[in-house]
CSV table of C-alpha atoms and ligand atoms in Angstrom, one decimal:
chain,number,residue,atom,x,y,z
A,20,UNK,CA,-17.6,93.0,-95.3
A,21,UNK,CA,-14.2,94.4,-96.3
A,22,UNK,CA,-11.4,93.0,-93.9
A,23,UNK,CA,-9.5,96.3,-93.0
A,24,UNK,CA,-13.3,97.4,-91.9
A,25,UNK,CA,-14.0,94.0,-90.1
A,26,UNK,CA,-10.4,94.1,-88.3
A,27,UNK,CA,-11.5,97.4,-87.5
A,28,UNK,CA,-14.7,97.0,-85.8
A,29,UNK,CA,-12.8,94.3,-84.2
A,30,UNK,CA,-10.4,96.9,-82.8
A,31,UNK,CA,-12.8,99.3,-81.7
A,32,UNK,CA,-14.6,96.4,-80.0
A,33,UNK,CA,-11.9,94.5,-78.1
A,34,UNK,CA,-9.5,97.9,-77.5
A,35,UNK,CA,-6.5,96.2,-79.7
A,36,UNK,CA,-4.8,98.5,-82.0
A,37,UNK,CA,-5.0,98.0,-85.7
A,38,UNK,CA,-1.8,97.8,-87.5
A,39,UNK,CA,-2.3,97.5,-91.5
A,40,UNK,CA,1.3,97.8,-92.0
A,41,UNK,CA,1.9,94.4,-90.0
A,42,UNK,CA,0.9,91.1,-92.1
A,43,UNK,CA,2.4,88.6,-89.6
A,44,UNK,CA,-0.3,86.3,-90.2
A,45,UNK,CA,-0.4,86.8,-94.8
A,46,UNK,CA,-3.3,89.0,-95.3
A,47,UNK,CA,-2.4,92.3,-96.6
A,48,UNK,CA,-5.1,93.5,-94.4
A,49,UNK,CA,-3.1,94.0,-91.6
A,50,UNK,CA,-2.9,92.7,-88.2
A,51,UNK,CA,-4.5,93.9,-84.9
A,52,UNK,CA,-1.9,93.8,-82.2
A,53,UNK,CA,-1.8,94.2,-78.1
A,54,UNK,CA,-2.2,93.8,-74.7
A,55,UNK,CA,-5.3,92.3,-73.3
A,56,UNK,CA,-5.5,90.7,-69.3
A,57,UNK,CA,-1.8,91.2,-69.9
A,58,UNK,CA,-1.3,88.8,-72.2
A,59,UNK,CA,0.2,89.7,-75.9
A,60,UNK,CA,-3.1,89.0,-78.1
A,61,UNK,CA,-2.8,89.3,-82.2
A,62,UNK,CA,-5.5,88.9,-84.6
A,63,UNK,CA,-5.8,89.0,-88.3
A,64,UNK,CA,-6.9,87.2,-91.5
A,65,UNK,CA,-4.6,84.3,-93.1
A,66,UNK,CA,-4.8,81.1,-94.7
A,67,UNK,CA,-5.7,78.1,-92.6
A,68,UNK,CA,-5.4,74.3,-94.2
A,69,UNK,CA,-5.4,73.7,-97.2
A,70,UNK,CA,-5.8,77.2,-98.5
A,71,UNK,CA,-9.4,78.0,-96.9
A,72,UNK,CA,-9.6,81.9,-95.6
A,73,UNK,CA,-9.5,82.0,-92.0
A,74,UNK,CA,-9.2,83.8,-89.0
A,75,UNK,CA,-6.0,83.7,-87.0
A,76,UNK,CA,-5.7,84.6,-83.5
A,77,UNK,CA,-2.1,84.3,-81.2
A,78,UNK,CA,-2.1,84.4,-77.8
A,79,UNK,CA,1.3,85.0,-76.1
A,80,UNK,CA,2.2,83.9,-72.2
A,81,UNK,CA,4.8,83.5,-69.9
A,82,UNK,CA,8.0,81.0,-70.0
A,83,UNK,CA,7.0,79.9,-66.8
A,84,UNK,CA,3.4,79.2,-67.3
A,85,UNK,CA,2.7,74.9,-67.8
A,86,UNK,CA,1.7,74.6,-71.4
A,87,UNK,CA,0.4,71.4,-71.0
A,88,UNK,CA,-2.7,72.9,-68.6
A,89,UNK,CA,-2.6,76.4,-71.4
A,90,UNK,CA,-3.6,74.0,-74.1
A,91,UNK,CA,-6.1,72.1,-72.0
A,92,UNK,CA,-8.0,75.4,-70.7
A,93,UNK,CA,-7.6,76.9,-74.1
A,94,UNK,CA,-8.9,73.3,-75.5
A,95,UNK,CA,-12.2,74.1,-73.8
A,96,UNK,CA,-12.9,77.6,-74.8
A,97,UNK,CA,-11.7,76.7,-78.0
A,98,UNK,CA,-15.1,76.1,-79.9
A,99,UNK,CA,-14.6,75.6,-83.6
A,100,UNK,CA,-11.1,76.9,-83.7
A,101,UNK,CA,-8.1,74.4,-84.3
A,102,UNK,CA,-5.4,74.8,-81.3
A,103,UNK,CA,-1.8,74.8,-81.4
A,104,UNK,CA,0.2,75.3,-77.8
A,105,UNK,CA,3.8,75.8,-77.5
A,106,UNK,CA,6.0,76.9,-74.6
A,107,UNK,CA,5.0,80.6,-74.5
A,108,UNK,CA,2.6,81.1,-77.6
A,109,UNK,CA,-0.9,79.3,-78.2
A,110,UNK,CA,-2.4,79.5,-82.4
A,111,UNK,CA,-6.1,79.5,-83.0
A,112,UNK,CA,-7.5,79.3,-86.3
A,113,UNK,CA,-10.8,79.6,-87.7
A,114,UNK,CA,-11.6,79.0,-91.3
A,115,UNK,CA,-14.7,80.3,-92.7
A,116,UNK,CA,-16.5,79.8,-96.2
A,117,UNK,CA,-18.7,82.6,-97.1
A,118,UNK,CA,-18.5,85.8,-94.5
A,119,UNK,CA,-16.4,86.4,-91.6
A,120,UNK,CA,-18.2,86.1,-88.2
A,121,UNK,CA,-20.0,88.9,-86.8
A,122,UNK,CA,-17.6,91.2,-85.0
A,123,UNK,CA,-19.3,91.3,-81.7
A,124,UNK,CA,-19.7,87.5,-82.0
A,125,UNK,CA,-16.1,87.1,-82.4
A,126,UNK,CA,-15.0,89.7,-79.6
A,127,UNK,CA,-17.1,87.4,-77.1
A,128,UNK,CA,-14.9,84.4,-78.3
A,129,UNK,CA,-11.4,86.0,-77.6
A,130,UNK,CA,-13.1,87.3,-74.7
A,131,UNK,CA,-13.7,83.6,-73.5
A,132,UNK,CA,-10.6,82.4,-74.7
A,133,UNK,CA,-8.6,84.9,-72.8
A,134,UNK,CA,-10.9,84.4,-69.7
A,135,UNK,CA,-10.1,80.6,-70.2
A,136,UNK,CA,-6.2,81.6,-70.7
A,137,UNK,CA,-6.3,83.8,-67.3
A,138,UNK,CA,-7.0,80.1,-65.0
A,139,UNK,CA,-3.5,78.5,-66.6
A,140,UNK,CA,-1.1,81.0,-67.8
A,141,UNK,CA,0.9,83.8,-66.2
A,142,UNK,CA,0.9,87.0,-68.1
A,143,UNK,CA,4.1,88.5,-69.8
A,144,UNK,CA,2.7,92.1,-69.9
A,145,UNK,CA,5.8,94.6,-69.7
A,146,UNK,CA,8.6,92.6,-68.7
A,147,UNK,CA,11.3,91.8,-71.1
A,148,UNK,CA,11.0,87.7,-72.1
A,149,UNK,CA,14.3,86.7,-72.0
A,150,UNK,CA,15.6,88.8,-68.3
A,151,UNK,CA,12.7,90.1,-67.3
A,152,UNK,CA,13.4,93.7,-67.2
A,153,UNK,CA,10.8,96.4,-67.7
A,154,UNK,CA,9.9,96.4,-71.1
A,155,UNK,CA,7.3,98.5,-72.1
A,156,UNK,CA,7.0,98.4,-76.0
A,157,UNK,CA,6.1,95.2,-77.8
A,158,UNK,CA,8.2,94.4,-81.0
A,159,UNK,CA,7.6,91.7,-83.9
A,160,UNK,CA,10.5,89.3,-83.5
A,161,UNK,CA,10.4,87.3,-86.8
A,162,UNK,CA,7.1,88.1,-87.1
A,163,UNK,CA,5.8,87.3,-83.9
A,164,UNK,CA,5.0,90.0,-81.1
A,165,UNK,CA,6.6,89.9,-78.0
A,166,UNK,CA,8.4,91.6,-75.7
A,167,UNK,CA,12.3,92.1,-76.3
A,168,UNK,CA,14.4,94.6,-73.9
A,169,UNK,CA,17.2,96.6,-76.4
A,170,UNK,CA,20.0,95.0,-74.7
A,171,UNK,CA,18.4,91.3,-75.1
A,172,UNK,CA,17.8,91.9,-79.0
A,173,UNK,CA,21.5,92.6,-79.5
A,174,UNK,CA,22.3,89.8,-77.3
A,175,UNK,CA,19.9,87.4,-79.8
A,176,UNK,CA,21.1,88.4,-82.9
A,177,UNK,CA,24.9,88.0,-81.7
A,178,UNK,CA,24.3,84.5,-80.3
A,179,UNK,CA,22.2,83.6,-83.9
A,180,UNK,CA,25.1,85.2,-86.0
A,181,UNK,CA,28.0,82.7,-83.8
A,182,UNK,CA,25.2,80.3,-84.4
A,183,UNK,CA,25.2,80.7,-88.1
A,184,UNK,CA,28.7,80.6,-88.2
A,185,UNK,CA,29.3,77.4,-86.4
A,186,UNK,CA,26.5,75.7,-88.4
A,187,UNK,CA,28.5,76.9,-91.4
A,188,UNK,CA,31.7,75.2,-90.4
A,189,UNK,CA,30.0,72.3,-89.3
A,190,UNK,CA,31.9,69.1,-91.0
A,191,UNK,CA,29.6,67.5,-94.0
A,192,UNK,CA,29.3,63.9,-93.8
A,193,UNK,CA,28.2,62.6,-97.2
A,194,UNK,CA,29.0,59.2,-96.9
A,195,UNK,CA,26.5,59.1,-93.9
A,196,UNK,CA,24.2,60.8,-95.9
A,197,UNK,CA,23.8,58.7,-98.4
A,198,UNK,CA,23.4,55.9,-96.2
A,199,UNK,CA,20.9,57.5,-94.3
A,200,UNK,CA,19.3,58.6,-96.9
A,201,UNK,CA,19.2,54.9,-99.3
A,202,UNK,CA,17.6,53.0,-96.4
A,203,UNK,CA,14.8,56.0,-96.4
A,204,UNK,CA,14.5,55.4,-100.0
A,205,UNK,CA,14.4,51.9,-99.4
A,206,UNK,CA,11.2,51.9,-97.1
A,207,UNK,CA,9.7,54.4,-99.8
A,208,UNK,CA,9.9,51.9,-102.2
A,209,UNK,CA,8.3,49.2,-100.2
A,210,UNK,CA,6.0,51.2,-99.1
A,211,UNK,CA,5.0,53.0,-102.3
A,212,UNK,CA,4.8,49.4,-104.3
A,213,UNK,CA,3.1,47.9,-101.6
A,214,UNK,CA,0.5,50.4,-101.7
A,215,UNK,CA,0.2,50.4,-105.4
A,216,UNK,CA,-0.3,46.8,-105.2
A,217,UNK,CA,-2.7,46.3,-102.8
A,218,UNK,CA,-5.0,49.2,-103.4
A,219,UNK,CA,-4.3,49.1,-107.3
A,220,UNK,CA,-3.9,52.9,-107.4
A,221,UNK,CA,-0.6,55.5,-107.0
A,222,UNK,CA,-0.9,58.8,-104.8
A,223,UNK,CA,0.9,62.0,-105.4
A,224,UNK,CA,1.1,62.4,-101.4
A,225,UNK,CA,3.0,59.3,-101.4
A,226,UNK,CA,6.0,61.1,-103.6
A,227,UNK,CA,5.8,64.1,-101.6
A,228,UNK,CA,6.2,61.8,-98.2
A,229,UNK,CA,8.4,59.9,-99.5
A,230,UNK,CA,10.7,62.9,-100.4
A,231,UNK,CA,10.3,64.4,-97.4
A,232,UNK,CA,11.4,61.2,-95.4
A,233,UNK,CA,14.6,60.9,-97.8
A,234,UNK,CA,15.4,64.5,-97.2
A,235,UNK,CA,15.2,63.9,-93.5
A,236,UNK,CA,17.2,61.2,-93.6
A,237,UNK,CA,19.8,62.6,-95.9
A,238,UNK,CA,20.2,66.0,-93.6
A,239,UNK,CA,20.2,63.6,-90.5
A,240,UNK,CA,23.3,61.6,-91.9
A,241,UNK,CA,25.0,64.7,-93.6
A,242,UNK,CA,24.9,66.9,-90.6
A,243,UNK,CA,23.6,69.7,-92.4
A,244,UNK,CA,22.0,71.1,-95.8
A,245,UNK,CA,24.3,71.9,-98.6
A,246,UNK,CA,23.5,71.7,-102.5
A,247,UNK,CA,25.0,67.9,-102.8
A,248,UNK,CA,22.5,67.3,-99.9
A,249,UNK,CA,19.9,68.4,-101.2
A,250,UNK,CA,20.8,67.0,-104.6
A,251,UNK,CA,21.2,63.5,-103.3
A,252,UNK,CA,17.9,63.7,-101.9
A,253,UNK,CA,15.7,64.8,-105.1
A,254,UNK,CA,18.0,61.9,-107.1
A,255,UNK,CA,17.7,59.2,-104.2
A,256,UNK,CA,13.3,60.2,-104.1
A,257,UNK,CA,12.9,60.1,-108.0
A,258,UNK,CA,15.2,56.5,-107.5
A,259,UNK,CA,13.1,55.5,-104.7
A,260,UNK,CA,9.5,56.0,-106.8
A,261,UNK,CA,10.9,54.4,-109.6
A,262,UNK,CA,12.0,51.3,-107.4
A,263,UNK,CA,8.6,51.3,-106.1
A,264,UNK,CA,7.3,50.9,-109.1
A,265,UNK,CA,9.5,48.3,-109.9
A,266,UNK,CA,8.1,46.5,-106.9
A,267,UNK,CA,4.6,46.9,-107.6
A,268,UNK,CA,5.0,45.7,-111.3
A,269,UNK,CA,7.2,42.4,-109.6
A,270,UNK,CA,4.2,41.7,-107.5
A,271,UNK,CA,2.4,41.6,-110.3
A,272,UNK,CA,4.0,39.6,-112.7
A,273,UNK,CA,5.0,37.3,-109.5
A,274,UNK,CA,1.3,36.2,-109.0
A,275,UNK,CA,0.0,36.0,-112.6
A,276,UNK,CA,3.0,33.9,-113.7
A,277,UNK,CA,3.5,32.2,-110.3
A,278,UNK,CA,7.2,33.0,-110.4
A,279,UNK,CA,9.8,33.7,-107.2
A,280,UNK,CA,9.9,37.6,-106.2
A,281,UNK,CA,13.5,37.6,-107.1
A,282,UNK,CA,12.9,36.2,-110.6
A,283,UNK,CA,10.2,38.7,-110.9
A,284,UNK,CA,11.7,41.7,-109.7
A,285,UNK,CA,14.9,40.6,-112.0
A,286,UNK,CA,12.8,40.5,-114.8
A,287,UNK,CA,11.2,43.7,-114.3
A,288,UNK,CA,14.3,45.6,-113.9
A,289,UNK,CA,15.9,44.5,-117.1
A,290,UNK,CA,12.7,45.9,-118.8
A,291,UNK,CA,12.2,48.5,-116.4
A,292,UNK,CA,12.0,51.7,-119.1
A,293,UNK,CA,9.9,49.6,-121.3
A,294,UNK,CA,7.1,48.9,-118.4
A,295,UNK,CA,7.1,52.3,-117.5
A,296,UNK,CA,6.6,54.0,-120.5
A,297,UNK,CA,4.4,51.3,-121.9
A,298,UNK,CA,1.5,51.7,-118.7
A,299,UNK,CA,-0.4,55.1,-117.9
A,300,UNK,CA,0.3,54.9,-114.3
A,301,UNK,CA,4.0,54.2,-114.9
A,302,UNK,CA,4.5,57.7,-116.7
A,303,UNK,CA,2.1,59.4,-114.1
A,304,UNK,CA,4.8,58.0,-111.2
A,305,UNK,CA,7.8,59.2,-113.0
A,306,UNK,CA,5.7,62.7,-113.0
A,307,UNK,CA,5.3,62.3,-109.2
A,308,UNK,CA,8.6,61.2,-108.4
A,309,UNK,CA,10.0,64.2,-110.2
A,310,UNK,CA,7.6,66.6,-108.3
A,311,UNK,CA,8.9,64.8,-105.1
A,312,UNK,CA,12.3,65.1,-105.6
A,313,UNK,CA,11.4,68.6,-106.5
A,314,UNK,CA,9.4,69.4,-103.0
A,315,UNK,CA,12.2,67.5,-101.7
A,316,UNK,CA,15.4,69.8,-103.0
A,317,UNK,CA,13.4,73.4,-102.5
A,318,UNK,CA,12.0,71.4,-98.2
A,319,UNK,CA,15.5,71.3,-97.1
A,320,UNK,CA,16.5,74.8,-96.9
A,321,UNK,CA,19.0,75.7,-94.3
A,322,UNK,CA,17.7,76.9,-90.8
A,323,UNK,CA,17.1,80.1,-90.5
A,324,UNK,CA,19.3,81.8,-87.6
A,325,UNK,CA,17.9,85.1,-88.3
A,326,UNK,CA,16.8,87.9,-85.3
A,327,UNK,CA,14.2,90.5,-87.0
A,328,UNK,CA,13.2,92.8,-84.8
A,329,UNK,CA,10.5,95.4,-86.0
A,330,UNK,CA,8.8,97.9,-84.0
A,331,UNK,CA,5.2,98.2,-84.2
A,332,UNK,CA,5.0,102.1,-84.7
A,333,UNK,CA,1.7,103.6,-85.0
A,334,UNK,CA,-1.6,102.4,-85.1
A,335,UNK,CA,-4.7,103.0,-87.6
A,336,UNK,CA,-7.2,104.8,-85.8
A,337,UNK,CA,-9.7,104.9,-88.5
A,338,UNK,CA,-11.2,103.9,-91.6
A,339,UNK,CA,-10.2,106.8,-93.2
A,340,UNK,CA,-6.8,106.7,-92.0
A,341,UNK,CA,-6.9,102.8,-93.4
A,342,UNK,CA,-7.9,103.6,-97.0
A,343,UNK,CA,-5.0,106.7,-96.8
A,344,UNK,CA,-2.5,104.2,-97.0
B,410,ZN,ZN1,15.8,91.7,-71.7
């Protein structure tokens, strides 16, 4: 079944309106958005982990409601979906290989799920989030439904402009950085030649964690993300692979020719370009190290201190009205 039809049998079904225009969740199919029990309730199609198709459903409470018990009551209506609670919003996600699941099938779940949500969470239904005023329209903040009074939005997106500001005056430490961002590099190395040793094999993973450890540490030490940050981290992952390696090959050569780990770890590094050009797996780590440092430079962007706020507007009503778009 096509998705704008299946998102809007689902509509019809569970009485939330059907907003193609809104692709909160990555399909361009659109987005199903409302009020259900009182509680902000979103559905629509997405990607779940590692790419499969899935189904995504939000489920938005109040500030004052205890997430810990959300995600347990949630955690038993749950079924096949994976759960993710935060303060005020709770993520389900349902991949699926071949077809969708039946519509009425699927309206019973977020049926349950909501029934489950009523025992632990209070309901935000018209009442701005942030003072609590009456609030009658939901908007998309960033993406994400809720319920915004006008005079709290401008209040948001002043506080996140003096935000940005501040972040952008914020003092650079490089030095720190650099520290920070070595002894990261460091335990990479280790790590990644320990592993290559013992299980006689190198991962790609292992770049990509290793960069994103280095770029954590880096950010930690500078304070905050500029280009020599970010630069420093892609060099100091690429250095830390290749040190690594450099490791893994001294292990080596320590045990077959029964030499010190010093000695051995000397004697690889004078001949360092040599080994690595010379073994298959040494040219396939430079190629990961390189796509780390790579993940690593485009991972640390800058936070985002960014208030979008986009009314919903009007709903599709029909299938017709769907394909008119
Ligand atoms: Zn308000």
């Amino acid at each position: 079944m096509k998705n704008q039809e299946w998102l809007l049998q689902i509509s019809k079904l569970t009485g939330l309106p059907y907003y193609q225009q809104h692709t909160i969740f990555g399909d361009k199919s659109g987005t199903l958005i409302g009020l259900s029990d009182g509680f902000v309730v979103a559905v629509g199609l997405g990607k779940g982990n590692g790419g499969h198709a899935a189904i995504k459903i939000l489920l938005r409470y109040a500030k004052a409601s205890d997430s810990g018990a959300v995600h347990q009551a949630l955690g038993h209506a749950k079924g096949k979906c994976k759960l993710a609670t935060d303060q005020t919003t709770a993520t389900l996600v349902q991949t699926y290989s071949f077809a969708k699941p039946d519509a009425a099938d699927f309206t019973e779940k977020v049926r349950e799920l909501l029934t489950a949500l009523k025992t632990a969470a209070l309901p935000i239904s018209g009442k701005c989030e942030e003072c609590g005023r009456a609030e009658q329209q939901i908007v998309l903040l960033n993406d994400v439904p809720a319920y915004y009074c006008p005079s709290c939005q401008v209040q948001l997106t002043q506080k996140l402009d003096v935000a940005a500001v501040a972040y952008e005056n914020l003092e650079t430490n490089l030095l720190l950085g650099l520290v920070y961002g070595m002894v990261a590099a460091l335990l990479g190395s280790i790590a990644w030649g320990g592993v290559a040793y013992l299980l006689q094999r190198i991962f790609l993973w292992g770049a990509i964690g290793i960069g994103l450890l280095v770029g954590k540490a880096v950010v930690k030490g500078t304070g905050k993300v500029t280009w020599a940050a970010r630069i420093m981290s892609g060099v100091l992952t690429a250095a830390s692979v290749g040190f690594g390696d450099s490791i893994f090959y001294a292990l080596t050569v320590m045990k077959e020719n029964q030499l010190a780990f010093a000695t051995a770890l000397r004697l690889v590094m004078t001949n360092f370009w040599k080994l690595e050009s010379d073994s298959d797996g040494g040219l396939l780590s430079i190629v990961f190290a390189l796509i780390g440092a790579g993940v690593t430079m485009y991972g640390t962007r800058k936070p985002a201190f960014k208030a979008r706020f986009i009314p919903l507007g009007t709903p599709a009503a029909t299938l017709s009205s769907v394909a008119a778009n």
